[in-house]
PDB file of C-alpha atoms in Angstrom:
ATOM      1  CA  MET K   1      61.153  54.825  64.499  1.00  0.00           C
ATOM      2  CA  GLU K   2      61.280  58.485  63.399  1.00  0.00           C
ATOM      3  CA  ASN K   3      64.665  57.717  61.796  1.00  0.00           C
ATOM      4  CA  ALA K   4      63.404  54.673  59.889  1.00  0.00           C
ATOM      5  CA  PRO K   5      64.961  54.566  56.432  1.00  0.00           C
ATOM      6  CA  PHE K   6      63.507  55.088  53.025  1.00  0.00           C
ATOM      7  CA  LEU K   7      64.195  52.289  50.562  1.00  0.00           C
ATOM      8  CA  SER K   8      67.572  52.086  48.909  1.00  0.00           C
ATOM      9  CA  ALA K   9      67.861  52.055  45.114  1.00  0.00           C
ATOM     10  CA  GLY K  10      68.576  48.313  45.281  1.00  0.00           C
ATOM     11  CA  GLU K  11      65.502  47.628  47.394  1.00  0.00           C
ATOM     12  CA  LEU K  12      63.290  49.615  45.057  1.00  0.00           C
ATOM     13  CA  GLU K  13      64.692  47.705  42.090  1.00  0.00           C
ATOM     14  CA  ARG K  14      63.938  44.383  43.825  1.00  0.00           C
ATOM     15  CA  PHE K  15      60.398  45.544  44.615  1.00  0.00           C
ATOM     16  CA  HIS K  16      59.717  46.330  40.967  1.00  0.00           C
ATOM     17  CA  LEU K  17      61.357  43.058  39.911  1.00  0.00           C
ATOM     18  CA  ASN K  18      59.637  40.734  42.393  1.00  0.00           C
ATOM     19  CA  GLY K  19      56.523  42.616  43.565  1.00  0.00           C
ATOM     20  CA  PHE K  20      57.403  42.378  47.263  1.00  0.00           C
ATOM     21  CA  LEU K  21      60.078  43.247  49.821  1.00  0.00           C
ATOM     22  CA  GLY K  22      60.996  42.129  53.303  1.00  0.00           C
ATOM     23  CA  PRO K  23      60.979  41.060  55.976  1.00  0.00           C
ATOM     24  CA  TYR K  24      61.511  44.280  57.912  1.00  0.00           C
ATOM     25  CA  THR K  25      61.167  44.913  61.626  1.00  0.00           C
ATOM     26  CA  LEU K  26      58.614  47.188  63.269  1.00  0.00           C
ATOM     27  CA  CYS K  27      59.336  45.950  66.783  1.00  0.00           C
ATOM     28  CA  SER K  28      60.910  43.009  68.578  1.00  0.00           C
ATOM     29  CA  PRO K  29      58.952  39.818  69.339  1.00  0.00           C
ATOM     30  CA  GLY K  30      58.941  40.840  72.998  1.00  0.00           C
ATOM     31  CA  GLU K  31      57.535  44.263  72.188  1.00  0.00           C
ATOM     32  CA  MET K  32      54.850  42.695  70.000  1.00  0.00           C
ATOM     33  CA  ALA K  33      53.981  40.285  72.827  1.00  0.00           C
ATOM     34  CA  ALA K  34      53.332  43.326  75.010  1.00  0.00           C
ATOM     35  CA  LEU K  35      51.131  44.895  72.306  1.00  0.00           C
ATOM     36  CA  ARG K  36      49.286  41.684  71.460  1.00  0.00           C
ATOM     37  CA  PRO K  37      46.595  41.869  74.203  1.00  0.00           C
ATOM     38  CA  ALA K  38      45.519  45.303  72.949  1.00  0.00           C
ATOM     39  CA  ILE K  39      45.423  44.044  69.348  1.00  0.00           C
ATOM     40  CA  VAL K  40      43.439  40.926  70.253  1.00  0.00           C
ATOM     41  CA  GLY K  41      41.183  43.167  72.334  1.00  0.00           C
ATOM     42  CA  LEU K  42      40.232  45.032  69.174  1.00  0.00           C
ATOM     43  CA  LEU K  43      39.034  41.763  67.701  1.00  0.00           C
ATOM     44  CA  ASP K  44      37.490  40.238  70.784  1.00  0.00           C
ATOM     45  CA  PRO K  45      36.418  43.155  73.002  1.00  0.00           C
ATOM     46  CA  GLU K  46      34.395  40.953  75.342  1.00  0.00           C
ATOM     47  CA  ASN K  47      37.412  38.700  75.960  1.00  0.00           C
ATOM     48  CA  ARG K  48      35.362  35.637  75.064  1.00  0.00           C
ATOM     49  CA  THR K  49      38.307  33.427  74.145  1.00  0.00           C
ATOM     50  CA  SER K  50      41.933  32.802  75.004  1.00  0.00           C
ATOM     51  CA  GLY K  51      43.136  33.028  71.406  1.00  0.00           C
ATOM     52  CA  LEU K  52      43.009  29.292  70.735  1.00  0.00           C
ATOM     53  CA  PRO K  53      40.566  27.483  68.387  1.00  0.00           C
ATOM     54  CA  GLY K  54      37.256  29.028  69.473  1.00  0.00           C
ATOM     55  CA  MET K  55      38.472  32.477  68.529  1.00  0.00           C
ATOM     56  CA  ILE K  56      37.487  32.063  64.891  1.00  0.00           C
ATOM     57  CA  SER K  57      33.890  33.087  65.597  1.00  0.00           C
ATOM     58  CA  ALA K  58      35.067  36.370  67.091  1.00  0.00           C
ATOM     59  CA  LEU K  59      37.739  37.179  64.526  1.00  0.00           C
ATOM     60  CA  ASN K  60      36.417  36.229  61.134  1.00  0.00           C
ATOM     61  CA  PRO K  61      33.861  39.085  60.855  1.00  0.00           C
ATOM     62  CA  TYR K  62      36.768  41.534  60.904  1.00  0.00           C
ATOM     63  CA  MET K  63      38.615  39.640  58.223  1.00  0.00           C
ATOM     64  CA  ARG K  64      35.552  39.455  55.985  1.00  0.00           C
ATOM     65  CA  GLY K  65      34.706  43.171  56.103  1.00  0.00           C
ATOM     66  CA  GLY K  66      36.685  45.034  58.746  1.00  0.00           C
ATOM     67  CA  PHE K  67      38.315  47.565  56.473  1.00  0.00           C
ATOM     68  CA  GLY K  68      38.028  50.644  58.681  1.00  0.00           C
ATOM     69  CA  ARG K  69      38.874  49.911  62.285  1.00  0.00           C
ATOM     70  CA  HIS K  70      41.723  52.452  62.153  1.00  0.00           C
ATOM     71  CA  HIS K  71      39.104  55.204  61.795  1.00  0.00           C
ATOM     72  CA  GLN K  72      37.773  54.466  65.271  1.00  0.00           C
ATOM     73  CA  ASN K  73      40.866  53.274  67.116  1.00  0.00           C
ATOM     74  CA  ARG K  74      43.950  55.424  67.614  1.00  0.00           C
ATOM     75  CA  PHE K  75      46.104  52.460  68.631  1.00  0.00           C
ATOM     76  CA  LEU K  76      45.432  50.730  65.314  1.00  0.00           C
ATOM     77  CA  PHE K  77      45.956  53.952  63.369  1.00  0.00           C
ATOM     78  CA  ASP K  78      49.301  54.498  65.083  1.00  0.00           C
ATOM     79  CA  LEU K  79      50.426  51.004  64.076  1.00  0.00           C
ATOM     80  CA  ALA K  80      49.551  51.760  60.450  1.00  0.00           C
ATOM     81  CA  ASN K  81      51.301  55.130  60.668  1.00  0.00           C
ATOM     82  CA  ALA K  82      54.544  53.805  62.155  1.00  0.00           C
ATOM     83  CA  ALA K  83      57.537  55.391  60.442  1.00  0.00           C
ATOM     84  CA  ALA K  84      59.269  52.021  59.984  1.00  0.00           C
ATOM     85  CA  ILE K  85      56.407  51.152  57.623  1.00  0.00           C
ATOM     86  CA  THR K  86      55.315  54.441  56.071  1.00  0.00           C
ATOM     87  CA  ARG K  87      58.771  55.745  55.182  1.00  0.00           C
ATOM     88  CA  ARG K  88      59.443  52.567  53.230  1.00  0.00           C
ATOM     89  CA  VAL K  89      56.036  52.704  51.557  1.00  0.00           C
ATOM     90  CA  SER K  90      56.736  56.331  50.614  1.00  0.00           C
ATOM     91  CA  GLY K  91      59.877  55.093  48.901  1.00  0.00           C
ATOM     92  CA  ILE K  92      57.566  53.139  46.568  1.00  0.00           C
ATOM     93  CA  LEU K  93      54.519  55.394  46.193  1.00  0.00           C
ATOM     94  CA  GLY K  94      56.006  58.836  46.868  1.00  0.00           C
ATOM     95  CA  GLU K  95      55.893  61.164  49.849  1.00  0.00           C
ATOM     96  CA  ASP K  96      52.210  62.069  49.366  1.00  0.00           C
ATOM     97  CA  LEU K  97      50.635  59.087  51.083  1.00  0.00           C
ATOM     98  CA  LEU K  98      47.133  58.004  52.098  1.00  0.00           C
ATOM     99  CA  LEU K  99      46.081  55.200  54.440  1.00  0.00           C
ATOM    100  CA  TRP K 100      43.206  53.485  52.664  1.00  0.00           C
ATOM    101  CA  ARG K 101      42.369  50.307  54.593  1.00  0.00           C
ATOM    102  CA  THR K 102      43.380  48.031  57.433  1.00  0.00           C
ATOM    103  CA  MET K 103      42.268  44.431  57.757  1.00  0.00           C
ATOM    104  CA  PHE K 104      42.916  41.590  60.212  1.00  0.00           C
ATOM    105  CA  PHE K 105      43.825  38.134  58.941  1.00  0.00           C
ATOM    106  CA  PRO K 106      43.323  35.501  61.621  1.00  0.00           C
ATOM    107  CA  LYS K 107      44.143  31.884  60.914  1.00  0.00           C
ATOM    108  CA  PRO K 108      42.933  29.771  63.860  1.00  0.00           C
ATOM    109  CA  ALA K 109      44.214  26.267  64.505  1.00  0.00           C
ATOM    110  CA  GLY K 110      43.067  23.958  61.714  1.00  0.00           C
ATOM    111  CA  GLU K 111      41.954  26.802  59.423  1.00  0.00           C
ATOM    112  CA  LYS K 112      42.028  25.885  55.741  1.00  0.00           C
ATOM    113  CA  SER K 113      44.314  27.371  53.116  1.00  0.00           C
ATOM    114  CA  ILE K 114      43.782  30.589  51.162  1.00  0.00           C
ATOM    115  CA  PRO K 115      44.265  29.959  47.419  1.00  0.00           C
ATOM    116  CA  TRP K 116      46.560  31.793  45.039  1.00  0.00           C
ATOM    117  CA  HIS K 117      45.079  35.200  44.243  1.00  0.00           C
ATOM    118  CA  GLN K 118      45.877  38.799  43.290  1.00  0.00           C
ATOM    119  CA  ASP K 119      44.529  41.365  45.732  1.00  0.00           C
ATOM    120  CA  PHE K 120      43.194  43.844  43.184  1.00  0.00           C
ATOM    121  CA  ASP K 121      40.285  41.566  42.213  1.00  0.00           C
ATOM    122  CA  GLY K 122      37.176  43.319  43.489  1.00  0.00           C
ATOM    123  CA  TRP K 123      38.867  46.516  44.689  1.00  0.00           C
ATOM    124  CA  GLU K 124      36.994  49.664  43.706  1.00  0.00           C
ATOM    125  CA  ILE K 125      39.834  52.081  43.030  1.00  0.00           C
ATOM    126  CA  GLU K 126      41.399  53.601  39.912  1.00  0.00           C
ATOM    127  CA  PRO K 127      44.199  53.444  38.908  1.00  0.00           C
ATOM    128  CA  MET K 128      45.080  50.188  40.639  1.00  0.00           C
ATOM    129  CA  LEU K 129      48.128  51.333  42.595  1.00  0.00           C
ATOM    130  CA  VAL K 130      48.411  49.989  46.153  1.00  0.00           C
ATOM    131  CA  THR K 131      51.245  48.975  48.435  1.00  0.00           C
ATOM    132  CA  SER K 132      50.229  46.633  51.228  1.00  0.00           C
ATOM    133  CA  CYS K 133      52.043  45.937  54.469  1.00  0.00           C
ATOM    134  CA  TRP K 134      51.439  42.606  56.227  1.00  0.00           C
ATOM    135  CA  LEU K 135      52.437  42.761  59.906  1.00  0.00           C
ATOM    136  CA  ALA K 136      52.894  39.573  61.930  1.00  0.00           C
ATOM    137  CA  ILE K 137      51.143  39.698  65.299  1.00  0.00           C
ATOM    138  CA  HIS K 138      52.313  36.124  65.992  1.00  0.00           C
ATOM    139  CA  ASP K 139      55.300  34.314  64.537  1.00  0.00           C
ATOM    140  CA  THR K 140      54.293  33.007  61.110  1.00  0.00           C
ATOM    141  CA  THR K 141      55.689  29.737  59.790  1.00  0.00           C
ATOM    142  CA  PRO K 142      54.836  27.192  57.091  1.00  0.00           C
ATOM    143  CA  GLU K 143      53.250  25.088  59.845  1.00  0.00           C
ATOM    144  CA  ASN K 144      50.748  27.781  60.887  1.00  0.00           C
ATOM    145  CA  GLY K 145      50.055  29.077  57.382  1.00  0.00           C
ATOM    146  CA  CYS K 146      52.482  31.895  56.625  1.00  0.00           C
ATOM    147  CA  ILE K 147      51.969  33.797  53.382  1.00  0.00           C
ATOM    148  CA  GLU K 148      53.682  32.501  50.265  1.00  0.00           C
ATOM    149  CA  VAL K 149      54.426  34.857  47.371  1.00  0.00           C
ATOM    150  CA  LEU K 150      55.354  34.231  43.750  1.00  0.00           C
ATOM    151  CA  PRO K 151      58.176  36.555  42.641  1.00  0.00           C
ATOM    152  CA  GLY K 152      57.542  38.423  39.414  1.00  0.00           C
ATOM    153  CA  SER K 153      53.892  37.375  39.168  1.00  0.00           C
ATOM    154  CA  HIS K 154      52.747  41.013  39.432  1.00  0.00           C
ATOM    155  CA  ARG K 155      53.645  41.586  35.797  1.00  0.00           C
ATOM    156  CA  LYS K 156      50.665  39.614  34.522  1.00  0.00           C
ATOM    157  CA  LEU K 157      46.935  39.294  35.197  1.00  0.00           C
ATOM    158  CA  TYR K 158      45.763  35.719  35.779  1.00  0.00           C
ATOM    159  CA  PRO K 159      42.276  34.398  34.964  1.00  0.00           C
ATOM    160  CA  LEU K 160      40.003  33.377  37.812  1.00  0.00           C
ATOM    161  CA  ILE K 161      38.354  29.994  38.269  1.00  0.00           C
ATOM    162  CA  PRO K 162      36.080  28.656  41.042  1.00  0.00           C
ATOM    163  CA  SER K 163      38.021  27.715  44.162  1.00  0.00           C
ATOM    164  CA  SER K 164      38.296  24.122  45.276  1.00  0.00           C
ATOM    165  CA  PRO K 165      36.178  23.079  48.276  1.00  0.00           C
ATOM    166  CA  ASP K 166      39.220  22.604  50.516  1.00  0.00           C
ATOM    167  CA  VAL K 167      40.001  26.348  50.815  1.00  0.00           C
ATOM    168  CA  MET K 168      38.798  28.784  53.438  1.00  0.00           C
ATOM    169  CA  ASP K 169      35.298  30.247  53.252  1.00  0.00           C
ATOM    170  CA  GLY K 170      35.180  33.662  51.604  1.00  0.00           C
ATOM    171  CA  PHE K 171      37.420  32.774  48.649  1.00  0.00           C
ATOM    172  CA  ALA K 172      34.948  31.648  45.996  1.00  0.00           C
ATOM    173  CA  GLN K 173      37.491  32.228  43.224  1.00  0.00           C
ATOM    174  CA  MET K 174      41.201  31.735  42.806  1.00  0.00           C
ATOM    175  CA  SER K 175      43.835  32.443  40.169  1.00  0.00           C
ATOM    176  CA  ASP K 176      43.955  29.585  37.676  1.00  0.00           C
ATOM    177  CA  PRO K 177      46.968  27.421  38.689  1.00  0.00           C
ATOM    178  CA  ASP K 178      47.292  26.155  35.114  1.00  0.00           C
ATOM    179  CA  THR K 179      48.410  29.632  34.017  1.00  0.00           C
ATOM    180  CA  PHE K 180      51.542  29.931  36.185  1.00  0.00           C
ATOM    181  CA  ASP K 181      54.349  27.880  37.712  1.00  0.00           C
ATOM    182  CA  ASP K 182      54.576  28.217  41.499  1.00  0.00           C
ATOM    183  CA  GLY K 183      57.859  26.346  41.774  1.00  0.00           C
ATOM    184  CA  ASN K 184      59.775  29.435  42.884  1.00  0.00           C
ATOM    185  CA  ARG K 185      57.315  30.457  45.613  1.00  0.00           C
ATOM    186  CA  VAL K 186      58.794  32.193  48.654  1.00  0.00           C
ATOM    187  CA  SER K 187      57.529  31.515  52.186  1.00  0.00           C
ATOM    188  CA  MET K 188      57.353  34.784  54.109  1.00  0.00           C
ATOM    189  CA  GLU K 189      58.265  33.455  57.525  1.00  0.00           C
ATOM    190  CA  LEU K 190      58.051  36.338  59.982  1.00  0.00           C
ATOM    191  CA  LYS K 191      58.827  36.812  63.637  1.00  0.00           C
ATOM    192  CA  ALA K 192      56.146  38.655  65.594  1.00  0.00           C
ATOM    193  CA  GLY K 193      56.713  42.359  64.938  1.00  0.00           C
ATOM    194  CA  GLN K 194      58.120  41.852  61.429  1.00  0.00           C
ATOM    195  CA  PHE K 195      56.367  42.846  58.204  1.00  0.00           C
ATOM    196  CA  PHE K 196      56.723  42.670  54.457  1.00  0.00           C
ATOM    197  CA  LEU K 197      55.507  44.898  51.616  1.00  0.00           C
ATOM    198  CA  PHE K 198      53.820  43.812  48.389  1.00  0.00           C
ATOM    199  CA  ASN K 199      51.869  45.310  45.545  1.00  0.00           C
ATOM    200  CA  GLU K 200      48.292  44.757  44.422  1.00  0.00           C
ATOM    201  CA  ARG K 201      49.088  42.234  41.680  1.00  0.00           C
ATOM    202  CA  VAL K 202      51.612  39.818  43.156  1.00  0.00           C
ATOM    203  CA  LEU K 203      50.229  36.281  43.500  1.00  0.00           C
ATOM    204  CA  HIS K 204      50.101  35.060  47.089  1.00  0.00           C
ATOM    205  CA  ARG K 205      48.463  32.354  49.198  1.00  0.00           C
ATOM    206  CA  SER K 206      48.657  30.790  52.643  1.00  0.00           C
ATOM    207  CA  GLY K 207      48.516  27.163  53.719  1.00  0.00           C
ATOM    208  CA  THR K 208      46.506  25.379  56.368  1.00  0.00           C
ATOM    209  CA  ASN K 209      47.299  26.122  60.007  1.00  0.00           C
ATOM    210  CA  THR K 210      48.399  22.681  61.166  1.00  0.00           C
ATOM    211  CA  THR K 211      49.317  23.845  64.690  1.00  0.00           C
ATOM    212  CA  ASP K 212      47.094  24.134  67.769  1.00  0.00           C
ATOM    213  CA  SER K 213      47.528  27.923  68.038  1.00  0.00           C
ATOM    214  CA  MET K 214      46.163  31.059  66.396  1.00  0.00           C
ATOM    215  CA  ARG K 215      48.183  32.896  63.727  1.00  0.00           C
ATOM    216  CA  LEU K 216      47.171  36.539  63.363  1.00  0.00           C
ATOM    217  CA  GLY K 217      48.325  39.193  60.906  1.00  0.00           C
ATOM    218  CA  LEU K 218      47.338  42.768  60.148  1.00  0.00           C
ATOM    219  CA  ALA K 219      47.275  44.089  56.568  1.00  0.00           C
ATOM    220  CA  MET K 220      47.493  47.837  55.905  1.00  0.00           C
ATOM    221  CA  ARG K 221      46.808  49.314  52.450  1.00  0.00           C
ATOM    222  CA  TYR K 222      48.430  52.554  51.252  1.00  0.00           C
ATOM    223  CA  ILE K 223      47.721  54.577  48.111  1.00  0.00           C
ATOM    224  CA  PRO K 224      48.957  57.857  46.625  1.00  0.00           C
ATOM    225  CA  PRO K 225      46.399  60.694  46.314  1.00  0.00           C
ATOM    226  CA  LEU K 226      46.208  60.223  42.522  1.00  0.00           C
ATOM    227  CA  VAL K 227      44.235  57.010  43.150  1.00  0.00           C
ATOM    228  CA  ARG K 228      40.498  57.586  43.055  1.00  0.00           C
ATOM    229  CA  ILE K 229      38.436  55.578  45.583  1.00  0.00           C
ATOM    230  CA  LEU K 230      35.238  54.550  43.793  1.00  0.00           C
ATOM    231  CA  ASP K 231      33.401  52.964  46.735  1.00  0.00           C
ATOM    232  CA  PRO K 232      31.357  55.821  48.278  1.00  0.00           C
ATOM    233  CA  GLY K 233      31.630  54.196  51.692  1.00  0.00           C
ATOM    234  CA  ASP K 234      35.433  54.338  51.735  1.00  0.00           C
ATOM    235  CA  ARG K 235      37.440  57.147  53.291  1.00  0.00           C
ATOM    236  CA  ALA K 236      41.177  57.776  53.446  1.00  0.00           C
ATOM    237  CA  ILE K 237      43.513  59.526  55.867  1.00  0.00           C
ATOM    238  CA  LEU K 238      46.413  61.682  54.698  1.00  0.00           C
ATOM    239  CA  LEU K 239      49.555  60.404  56.408  1.00  0.00           C
ATOM    240  CA  ASN K 240      52.195  62.517  54.736  1.00  0.00           C
ATOM    241  CA  GLY K 241      52.582  65.282  52.185  1.00  0.00           C
ATOM    242  CA  THR K 242      49.636  66.902  50.444  1.00  0.00           C
ATOM    243  CA  ASP K 243      46.641  65.886  48.341  1.00  0.00           C
ATOM    244  CA  LYS K 244      46.932  67.846  45.104  1.00  0.00           C
ATOM    245  CA  PHE K 245      44.129  65.929  43.379  1.00  0.00           C
ATOM    246  CA  HIS K 246      41.170  66.111  45.797  1.00  0.00           C
ATOM    247  CA  PHE K 247      39.616  62.981  44.293  1.00  0.00           C
ATOM    248  CA  ASN K 248      38.717  61.447  47.638  1.00  0.00           C
ATOM    249  CA  GLU K 249      37.040  62.430  50.854  1.00  0.00           C
ATOM    250  CA  LEU K 250      39.777  62.636  53.459  1.00  0.00           C
ATOM    251  CA  VAL K 251      39.053  62.360  57.161  1.00  0.00           C
ATOM    252  CA  ASN K 252      41.117  63.052  60.247  1.00  0.00           C
ATOM    253  CA  PRO K 253      42.702  60.222  62.239  1.00  0.00           C
ATOM    254  CA  PRO K 254      40.953  59.252  65.457  1.00  0.00           C
ATOM    255  CA  PRO K 255      41.908  61.447  68.407  1.00  0.00           C
ATOM    256  CA  ALA K 256      44.810  60.436  70.591  1.00  0.00           C
ATOM    257  CA  ALA K 257      43.848  59.059  73.976  1.00  0.00           C
TER     258      ALA K 257
END
C-alpha cells in the first residue's frame, strides 16, 4: 500500500464536480474477512453476540459518540492511516494531513433508514473542510442499506426539517426533500475492503437493512491543518507533512503493539 496512487487530474475534477469518488480498494474481501474479528472486537470486547440482530445494543453507543477510538487502538489508527486511503485524501486536501475522527456505522438486521443529510450539520470546526472515507467491513448492498449519494449536492446548503418517525434513532432532523431532486442518486455498493471518499456537504442517506445480517462500516474524517477544531474535547493526529498553523492540539498515535 506504500505505492498507492494519488488522485489523477480526472479523478480530482470528478470529486469537485460530484462531491464523492470511488469505490477504491483497501484490501480484498478475503483480507477484510480476516480483519473483521478484530474490528468487531473493538465494538463488542466481551464477545456478547455473534454479529446478528442482538448486536445493536453493543454497537450503537460507538456510532452515537465513538469519535476517538483510534486514539486508544493502534489497529484502528493503522486502518485510518493506510496509504491506499491517505494518499488519495492528500490529493484532495494537500499533503499536510490530520486525522480528526473515526466512527463506526453499524446497521443490524431490520435497522431503519438514515435520512438525507449533509455531514457538516453540528460539526464544530472552521472552516468546514473535511474529506471522509467510508470503509466497508461487510459487503454493502441496497438490500442491507448501502449509502446512497446525490451527485453535485455539495454545492448547496439545504434547510433542515424534523425527521419522519420511520428513520433510525439519533437523526432528529433531515435535509428537506422538497428542496432537491434525488432522482439521480447513486448507490455506493461496496465489497468488503472497499471504500469511497466524500466531502462534508454532499447529501447522502442509507436505506433499511432488509436482510438478516449485520452491515458494518467505518467512517474516517480527515482535515488539513488550516481547519480549526472548536470542540475543546477533540484532538487530531498529524498523518503527513507539517502543521504550519498550530490551531489545534495534536497528539501522538497510540503506540504500536
